[in-house]
Amino acid sequence: NAGVTQTPKFRVLKTGQSMTLLCAQDMNHEYMYWYRQDPGMGLRLIHYSVGEGTTAKGEVPDGYNVSRLKKQNFLLGLESAAPSQTSVYFCASSYYHQGAETQYFGPGTRLLVL
Amino acid sequence: EDKVVQSPLSLVVHEGDTVTLNCSYEVTNFRSLLWYKQEKKAPTFLFMLTSSGIEKKSGRLSSILDKKELFSILNITATQTGDSAVYLCASIPGGATNKLIFGTGTLLAVQP
């Protein structure tokens, strides 16, 4: 099993450009999450999905959109990148069963917006 | 508002020392508390705690939960330089989303 994978690993964008981050998991997890991690702020939830075709807002959703067309994939889109979106983005996935809901994280995508 | 607070923010110790990291939480309908270790990349899972007073151990690491006082500790004995990392605590509140509420982490540096 590859676990949770993310592409790309690193990206530089200019303000106003758009891009999509891809997360894939091969563990048949129902739930998937996108976080951003900034110095001194910990991990903050952007959006999440509890199943194929469903998404919901997390703590810091503004400026991002997501889609979950297939169970194994969760896409995070930036429509018009801003310097405040410079961050490290982590995807995670988990089962929904209580007691088995440990989240497993991907390796992260480092995004720099100039 | 659900929140998780970790202390200390950072810690420097020497190899062989024992350290205790703290995590307090206030979450609605608490379900579980998780500890992760983050080195340079993704957080890696250490422990999941759901019941008070039951210690979980993995080698030199152990953790325990106190649901009455709303905190957890992570102990590392005989520290090694490879233990240097950020240790993250997170809690799962009630509900069907399994969302994690993270603390800001404790940065542990183990010097030779």
mmCIF file of C-alpha atoms in Angstrom:
data_model
loop_
_atom_site.group_PDB
_atom_site.id
_atom_site.type_symbol
_atom_site.label_atom_id
_atom_site.label_comp_id
_atom_site.label_asym_id
_atom_site.label_seq_id
_atom_site.Cartn_x
_atom_site.Cartn_y
_atom_site.Cartn_z
ATOM 1 C CA ASN A 1 0.000 0.000 0.000
ATOM 2 C CA ALA A 2 1.233 3.463 -0.860
ATOM 3 C CA GLY A 3 -0.991 4.969 1.868
ATOM 4 C CA VAL A 4 -1.756 8.631 1.254
ATOM 5 C CA THR A 5 0.054 10.348 -1.594
ATOM 6 C CA GLN A 6 0.038 13.985 -2.648
ATOM 7 C CA THR A 7 1.041 15.768 -5.818
ATOM 8 C CA PRO A 8 2.847 17.997 -6.395
ATOM 9 C CA LYS A 9 5.448 18.052 -3.625
ATOM 10 C CA PHE A 10 6.345 21.671 -4.179
ATOM 11 C CA ARG A 11 4.931 24.508 -6.252
ATOM 12 C CA VAL A 12 5.559 28.207 -6.750
ATOM 13 C CA LEU A 13 2.643 30.347 -7.925
ATOM 14 C CA LYS A 14 2.189 33.980 -8.762
ATOM 15 C CA THR A 15 -0.625 35.911 -7.111
ATOM 16 C CA GLY A 16 -3.847 35.312 -8.991
ATOM 17 C CA GLN A 17 -2.855 31.991 -10.546
ATOM 18 C CA SER A 18 -4.891 28.883 -9.931
ATOM 19 C CA MET A 19 -3.860 25.335 -9.195
ATOM 20 C CA THR A 20 -5.149 21.988 -7.974
ATOM 21 C CA LEU A 21 -3.542 19.768 -5.368
ATOM 22 C CA LEU A 22 -4.269 16.075 -5.670
ATOM 23 C CA CYS A 23 -4.569 13.637 -2.785
ATOM 24 C CA ALA A 24 -4.960 9.905 -3.312
ATOM 25 C CA GLN A 25 -5.367 7.069 -0.805
ATOM 26 C CA ASP A 26 -5.442 3.333 -1.346
ATOM 27 C CA MET A 27 -6.728 2.281 2.081
ATOM 28 C CA ASN A 28 -10.422 2.426 1.132
ATOM 29 C CA HIS A 29 -10.991 5.139 3.738
ATOM 30 C CA GLU A 30 -14.346 6.847 3.722
ATOM 31 C CA TYR A 31 -13.184 10.152 5.163
ATOM 32 C CA MET A 32 -10.622 12.547 3.702
ATOM 33 C CA TYR A 33 -9.307 15.909 4.907
ATOM 34 C CA TRP A 34 -7.231 18.850 3.755
ATOM 35 C CA TYR A 35 -5.153 20.797 6.309
ATOM 36 C CA ARG A 36 -2.759 23.656 6.108
ATOM 37 C CA GLN A 37 0.160 24.047 8.499
ATOM 38 C CA ASP A 38 1.695 27.407 9.271
ATOM 39 C CA PRO A 39 4.385 28.251 11.839
ATOM 40 C CA GLY A 40 2.918 28.670 15.313
ATOM 41 C CA MET A 41 -0.585 27.790 14.098
ATOM 42 C CA GLY A 42 -0.579 24.030 14.127
ATOM 43 C CA LEU A 43 -2.674 22.112 11.622
ATOM 44 C CA ARG A 44 -5.923 23.757 10.584
ATOM 45 C CA LEU A 45 -8.693 22.010 8.706
ATOM 46 C CA ILE A 46 -9.609 23.556 5.356
ATOM 47 C CA HIS A 47 -12.248 21.177 3.960
ATOM 48 C CA TYR A 48 -13.180 17.583 4.494
ATOM 49 C CA SER A 49 -15.259 14.835 2.951
ATOM 50 C CA VAL A 50 -17.199 12.052 4.613
ATOM 51 C CA GLY A 51 -17.768 10.143 1.396
ATOM 52 C CA GLU A 52 -17.661 10.163 -2.362
ATOM 53 C CA GLY A 53 -19.555 13.134 -3.740
ATOM 54 C CA THR A 54 -19.765 14.993 -0.416
ATOM 55 C CA THR A 55 -17.642 17.830 0.938
ATOM 56 C CA ALA A 56 -17.881 20.248 3.842
ATOM 57 C CA LYS A 57 -16.102 23.331 5.155
ATOM 58 C CA GLY A 58 -13.566 23.155 7.911
ATOM 59 C CA GLU A 59 -12.003 25.879 9.998
ATOM 60 C CA VAL A 60 -10.345 27.939 7.229
ATOM 61 C CA PRO A 61 -12.199 27.273 3.931
ATOM 62 C CA ASP A 62 -12.056 30.713 2.298
ATOM 63 C CA GLY A 63 -10.176 30.834 -0.989
ATOM 64 C CA TYR A 64 -10.279 27.058 -1.480
ATOM 65 C CA ASN A 65 -12.606 24.603 -3.159
ATOM 66 C CA VAL A 66 -12.607 20.818 -3.065
ATOM 67 C CA SER A 67 -14.073 17.896 -4.918
ATOM 68 C CA ARG A 68 -14.412 14.181 -4.164
ATOM 69 C CA LEU A 69 -15.580 12.573 -7.371
ATOM 70 C CA LYS A 70 -13.949 9.241 -6.548
ATOM 71 C CA LYS A 71 -13.620 7.666 -3.130
ATOM 72 C CA GLN A 72 -9.844 7.419 -3.352
ATOM 73 C CA ASN A 73 -9.197 11.004 -4.507
ATOM 74 C CA PHE A 74 -9.682 14.385 -2.857
ATOM 75 C CA LEU A 75 -8.760 17.513 -4.800
ATOM 76 C CA LEU A 76 -8.019 20.926 -3.321
ATOM 77 C CA GLY A 77 -8.287 23.912 -5.641
ATOM 78 C CA LEU A 78 -7.021 27.439 -5.289
ATOM 79 C CA GLU A 79 -8.996 29.640 -7.640
ATOM 80 C CA SER A 80 -6.898 32.796 -7.329
ATOM 81 C CA ALA A 81 -3.814 32.283 -5.208
ATOM 82 C CA ALA A 82 -2.821 34.887 -2.621
ATOM 83 C CA PRO A 83 0.440 35.233 -0.642
ATOM 84 C CA SER A 84 -1.544 34.369 2.523
ATOM 85 C CA GLN A 85 -2.004 30.878 1.070
ATOM 86 C CA THR A 86 1.718 30.210 1.242
ATOM 87 C CA SER A 87 1.787 27.170 3.493
ATOM 88 C CA VAL A 88 2.366 23.453 3.713
ATOM 89 C CA TYR A 89 -0.748 21.489 2.784
ATOM 90 C CA PHE A 90 -1.427 18.042 4.175
ATOM 91 C CA CYS A 91 -4.054 15.592 3.118
ATOM 92 C CA ALA A 92 -5.280 12.885 5.484
ATOM 93 C CA SER A 93 -7.737 10.033 5.423
ATOM 94 C CA SER A 94 -9.467 7.788 7.938
ATOM 95 C CA TYR A 95 -12.150 5.183 8.457
ATOM 96 C CA TYR A 96 -15.369 6.452 9.970
ATOM 97 C CA HIS A 97 -15.756 3.731 12.600
ATOM 98 C CA GLN A 98 -15.382 5.000 16.128
ATOM 99 C CA GLY A 99 -12.201 3.565 17.548
ATOM 100 C CA ALA A 100 -10.668 3.261 14.094
ATOM 101 C CA GLU A 101 -10.742 6.888 13.121
ATOM 102 C CA THR A 102 -7.000 7.526 13.265
ATOM 103 C CA GLN A 103 -6.073 9.869 10.445
ATOM 104 C CA TYR A 104 -3.159 8.984 8.186
ATOM 105 C CA PHE A 105 -1.324 11.844 6.546
ATOM 106 C CA GLY A 106 0.262 12.338 3.163
ATOM 107 C CA PRO A 107 3.789 13.751 2.792
ATOM 108 C CA GLY A 108 2.616 17.309 2.217
ATOM 109 C CA THR A 109 2.738 19.910 -0.552
ATOM 110 C CA ARG A 110 4.802 23.018 0.012
ATOM 111 C CA LEU A 111 3.207 25.997 -1.753
ATOM 112 C CA LEU A 112 4.804 29.386 -2.191
ATOM 113 C CA VAL A 113 2.691 32.222 -3.560
ATOM 114 C CA LEU A 114 4.641 35.247 -4.733
ATOM 115 C CA GLU B 1 -15.148 26.567 20.999
ATOM 116 C CA ASP B 2 -13.230 23.311 20.876
ATOM 117 C CA LYS B 3 -9.540 23.704 21.640
ATOM 118 C CA VAL B 4 -6.410 21.733 22.422
ATOM 119 C CA VAL B 5 -3.464 23.311 24.229
ATOM 120 C CA GLN B 6 0.002 21.813 24.441
ATOM 121 C CA SER B 7 2.877 22.668 26.740
ATOM 122 C CA PRO B 8 5.674 23.411 26.730
ATOM 123 C CA LEU B 9 5.954 25.016 23.302
ATOM 124 C CA SER B 10 9.526 23.821 23.035
ATOM 125 C CA LEU B 11 11.976 21.779 25.049
ATOM 126 C CA VAL B 12 15.699 21.063 24.834
ATOM 127 C CA VAL B 13 17.078 18.012 26.613
ATOM 128 C CA HIS B 14 20.169 15.806 26.489
ATOM 129 C CA GLU B 15 20.275 12.231 25.361
ATOM 130 C CA GLY B 16 19.176 9.878 28.108
ATOM 131 C CA ASP B 17 16.838 12.368 29.768
ATOM 132 C CA THR B 18 13.158 11.620 30.352
ATOM 133 C CA VAL B 19 10.615 14.125 29.075
ATOM 134 C CA THR B 20 6.924 14.683 29.674
ATOM 135 C CA LEU B 21 4.798 16.538 27.167
ATOM 136 C CA ASN B 22 1.412 17.895 28.157
ATOM 137 C CA CYS B 23 -1.867 18.237 26.331
ATOM 138 C CA SER B 24 -5.085 19.687 27.702
ATOM 139 C CA TYR B 25 -8.334 19.735 25.800
ATOM 140 C CA GLU B 26 -11.795 21.208 25.805
ATOM 141 C CA VAL B 27 -13.938 19.584 23.152
ATOM 142 C CA THR B 28 -17.629 18.922 22.809
ATOM 143 C CA ASN B 29 -18.601 15.321 23.515
ATOM 144 C CA PHE B 30 -15.006 14.121 23.631
ATOM 145 C CA ARG B 31 -14.366 10.850 21.821
ATOM 146 C CA SER B 32 -10.631 10.341 21.697
ATOM 147 C CA LEU B 33 -7.214 11.948 21.856
ATOM 148 C CA LEU B 34 -4.361 11.244 19.488
ATOM 149 C CA TRP B 35 -0.629 11.870 19.586
ATOM 150 C CA TYR B 36 1.441 12.310 16.447
ATOM 151 C CA LYS B 37 5.163 12.772 15.827
ATOM 152 C CA GLN B 38 6.161 15.144 13.052
ATOM 153 C CA GLU B 39 9.715 15.238 11.817
ATOM 154 C CA LYS B 40 10.352 16.919 8.513
ATOM 155 C CA LYS B 41 7.267 15.803 6.693
ATOM 156 C CA ALA B 42 3.928 14.228 7.505
ATOM 157 C CA PRO B 43 2.712 13.621 11.057
ATOM 158 C CA THR B 44 3.010 9.957 11.945
ATOM 159 C CA PHE B 45 0.585 8.341 14.343
ATOM 160 C CA LEU B 46 1.769 7.374 17.826
ATOM 161 C CA PHE B 47 -1.194 6.700 20.110
ATOM 162 C CA MET B 48 -4.937 6.911 20.317
ATOM 163 C CA LEU B 49 -6.473 7.210 23.784
ATOM 164 C CA THR B 50 -10.133 6.849 24.592
ATOM 165 C CA SER B 51 -10.265 5.613 28.184
ATOM 166 C CA SER B 52 -8.969 7.235 31.346
ATOM 167 C CA GLY B 53 -6.105 5.724 33.250
ATOM 168 C CA ILE B 54 -5.067 3.124 30.699
ATOM 169 C CA GLU B 55 -1.468 3.622 29.671
ATOM 170 C CA LYS B 56 -0.458 2.942 26.112
ATOM 171 C CA LYS B 57 3.171 2.057 25.460
ATOM 172 C CA SER B 58 5.374 1.712 22.444
ATOM 173 C CA GLY B 59 9.026 1.146 23.272
ATOM 174 C CA ARG B 60 10.308 4.178 25.170
ATOM 175 C CA LEU B 61 7.124 6.157 24.549
ATOM 176 C CA SER B 62 4.016 5.981 26.677
ATOM 177 C CA SER B 63 0.870 8.021 27.056
ATOM 178 C CA ILE B 64 -2.082 8.242 29.381
ATOM 179 C CA LEU B 65 -5.383 10.083 29.420
ATOM 180 C CA ASP B 66 -7.245 11.712 32.314
ATOM 181 C CA LYS B 67 -10.820 12.388 31.217
ATOM 182 C CA LYS B 68 -11.764 13.936 34.536
ATOM 183 C CA GLU B 69 -9.058 16.592 34.392
ATOM 184 C CA LEU B 70 -9.176 16.787 30.571
ATOM 185 C CA PHE B 71 -5.525 16.200 29.812
ATOM 186 C CA SER B 72 -3.052 13.717 28.482
ATOM 187 C CA ILE B 73 0.696 13.299 28.825
ATOM 188 C CA LEU B 74 3.258 11.770 26.524
ATOM 189 C CA ASN B 75 6.377 10.394 28.198
ATOM 190 C CA ILE B 76 9.610 9.594 26.453
ATOM 191 C CA THR B 77 12.280 7.821 28.489
ATOM 192 C CA ALA B 78 15.993 7.537 27.670
ATOM 193 C CA THR B 79 15.638 10.096 24.894
ATOM 194 C CA GLN B 80 17.696 9.786 21.728
ATOM 195 C CA THR B 81 18.544 12.350 19.059
ATOM 196 C CA GLY B 82 16.080 10.575 16.782
ATOM 197 C CA ASP B 83 13.280 11.632 19.110
ATOM 198 C CA SER B 84 13.819 15.245 18.041
ATOM 199 C CA ALA B 85 10.568 16.316 16.391
ATOM 200 C CA VAL B 86 7.367 18.249 16.873
ATOM 201 C CA TYR B 87 4.853 16.253 18.903
ATOM 202 C CA LEU B 88 1.261 17.018 18.080
ATOM 203 C CA CYS B 89 -1.763 16.333 20.204
ATOM 204 C CA ALA B 90 -5.234 16.253 18.687
ATOM 205 C CA SER B 91 -8.716 15.494 19.919
ATOM 206 C CA ILE B 92 -11.823 14.177 18.195
ATOM 207 C CA PRO B 93 -15.047 15.778 19.399
ATOM 208 C CA GLY B 94 -18.424 14.139 19.040
ATOM 209 C CA GLY B 95 -20.202 13.954 15.705
ATOM 210 C CA ALA B 96 -19.895 11.940 12.547
ATOM 211 C CA THR B 97 -17.084 13.836 10.871
ATOM 212 C CA ASN B 98 -14.105 12.535 12.876
ATOM 213 C CA LYS B 99 -12.552 15.996 12.626
ATOM 214 C CA LEU B 100 -9.308 16.455 14.522
ATOM 215 C CA ILE B 101 -8.717 19.540 16.647
ATOM 216 C CA PHE B 102 -4.947 20.026 16.831
ATOM 217 C CA GLY B 103 -2.778 21.746 19.371
ATOM 218 C CA THR B 104 0.136 23.833 18.109
ATOM 219 C CA GLY B 105 2.639 21.166 19.062
ATOM 220 C CA THR B 106 5.703 20.823 21.280
ATOM 221 C CA LEU B 107 9.088 21.081 19.612
ATOM 222 C CA LEU B 108 11.485 18.647 21.251
ATOM 223 C CA ALA B 109 15.212 18.904 20.598
ATOM 224 C CA VAL B 110 17.419 16.151 21.975
ATOM 225 C CA GLN B 111 21.085 17.069 22.093
ATOM 226 C CA PRO B 112 23.872 14.469 22.049
#
